[in-house]
């Protein structure tokens, strides 16, 4: 046990935070100037990688050095600094002077000597001998004294001589016990010449005779015997006081005081007021808080052994609000939905919908794991990112909106050539101007698309009274539906493309190229493998290096074959998708397609040279054909949830 305590004294700890467990341990290793393998750690807060980079949380560790690997720093005999990780070979040295104590117990003169430590000064033999020569001293063994001073007494008193003992001159002491039975003191009257000192055994016996059974401190008694304090009460025993248990409490994994949330600082130290960090995003299943259990109290004892009751800690209820649940351990609170975590009326809640009056300097940019509802406008220069839908009642300016769901803009989008909309679902808007739009499903506009780059993996539909596309490039895999396309007089270039999937086409080209490269590598591997196998047949064995090379070549061959199988599966899927597109790809214009408009259907071009009314463009026999306007089927186009 003493060895363990000695090691524990040398152990230091540091607290580190990092994005990953490995990074945190590496940081601690640098601080300790040791290897990661020499560290032990305690996880204070588990890290979390986040969702698409959102709600990322660092690991928080308390890291210790392995007690068997603690680096010792000692001072050598010549003052040099010595470092070692071998605890058995070098001990930590703390300098301490030697000491001696002379006391008269009974009829004997007793001596205790402690040896110096490190650079400490030893006890001088002649000083001890001189101190022994009192008027009442009969005799003492000088050789024994010198030997004990030189070698020490192992923290014990040794008899070294005799003196003329007068019992009437002995020191006397009194034991007093407090009325609450919590403390006992010894008051010693000093001995006269020829009198004996008080022994530790005498004090302990007196305590026992007065009924003291708990809290006796041998260390305090021995210290009083070694260095007596006369005519003053000195504590020699104390009751074992009860320790009340701590109440249960909640540790939060998020900032509960929103006033402490601060804006991000740029690399140059300037505050970015667009990144206010007011939203604490969490994902479903993320730990939000944990209840630390109430502790049981530890009972105590009076000096007489009477029981002293301790209070147990009080339990508390888990502060459960909306969209949270309790983990299987019964103590950890988890998010039950994506959203922002809030402490509302002292209860933990996760809000999957965030409502703001507008997006501006007051809110900063918004990044939210859920649906964002903006009651006003998204002002120029501010961005909104959401894993759910984005709904904007006002206009959207020169901004970036990114959503994994739908985007609904009740008014229009005015991008000023820098605005960008990225949508994982469908986009609804009154109009789109000078904006880049990328949508995974449909774009539905009630007024117009002007001078914009708009692409949709399904359809682009303009269904209002004006319903006009003017300027820019508009692409849809299935269909573009509008009233008017282009501008009168052809002053603004307008391009409409339908009937193909550019991303699928590009990926197909990449896959075919990678597959061809693999086939070339396979041919080379087959040749090298064949050469080595023929050599092995002739020689019946191969040198070690060539045998290892043959194994490696076969492994590479198998890896490439497996890779090609995956490429083939993806190629077949893409080709099936492209075959499906053969029967789709149309441009519908119920009003006028103005001269100068360029129509691309499945890579084939039709440039309109004269205004054309009520027309449908489609692909047939390698050409873009024109037919009478036919009403497209839009039964499957439904408005966003909650809108008509």
Short mmCIF file of N, CA, C and O in Angstrom, two decimals, residues 639-640 642-644:
data_model
loop_
_atom_site.label_atom_id
_atom_site.label_comp_id
_atom_site.label_asym_id
_atom_site.label_seq_id
_atom_site.Cartn_x
_atom_site.Cartn_y
_atom_site.Cartn_z
N UNK A 639 -48.50 20.38 -53.81
CA UNK A 639 -47.88 21.50 -53.11
C UNK A 639 -47.19 21.04 -51.84
O UNK A 639 -47.41 19.92 -51.35
N UNK A 640 -46.34 21.89 -51.29
CA UNK A 640 -45.67 21.53 -50.04
C UNK A 640 -46.67 21.38 -48.92
O UNK A 640 -47.75 21.97 -48.94
N UNK A 642 -48.86 21.80 -45.88
CA UNK A 642 -49.32 23.01 -45.21
C UNK A 642 -49.63 24.15 -46.15
O UNK A 642 -50.04 25.22 -45.73
N UNK A 643 -49.40 23.96 -47.47
CA UNK A 643 -49.67 25.01 -48.47
C UNK A 643 -50.68 24.49 -49.47
O UNK A 643 -50.77 23.29 -49.75
N UNK A 644 -51.40 25.37 -50.08
CA UNK A 644 -52.35 24.98 -51.12
C UNK A 644 -51.83 25.42 -52.48
O UNK A 644 -51.03 26.33 -52.58
#
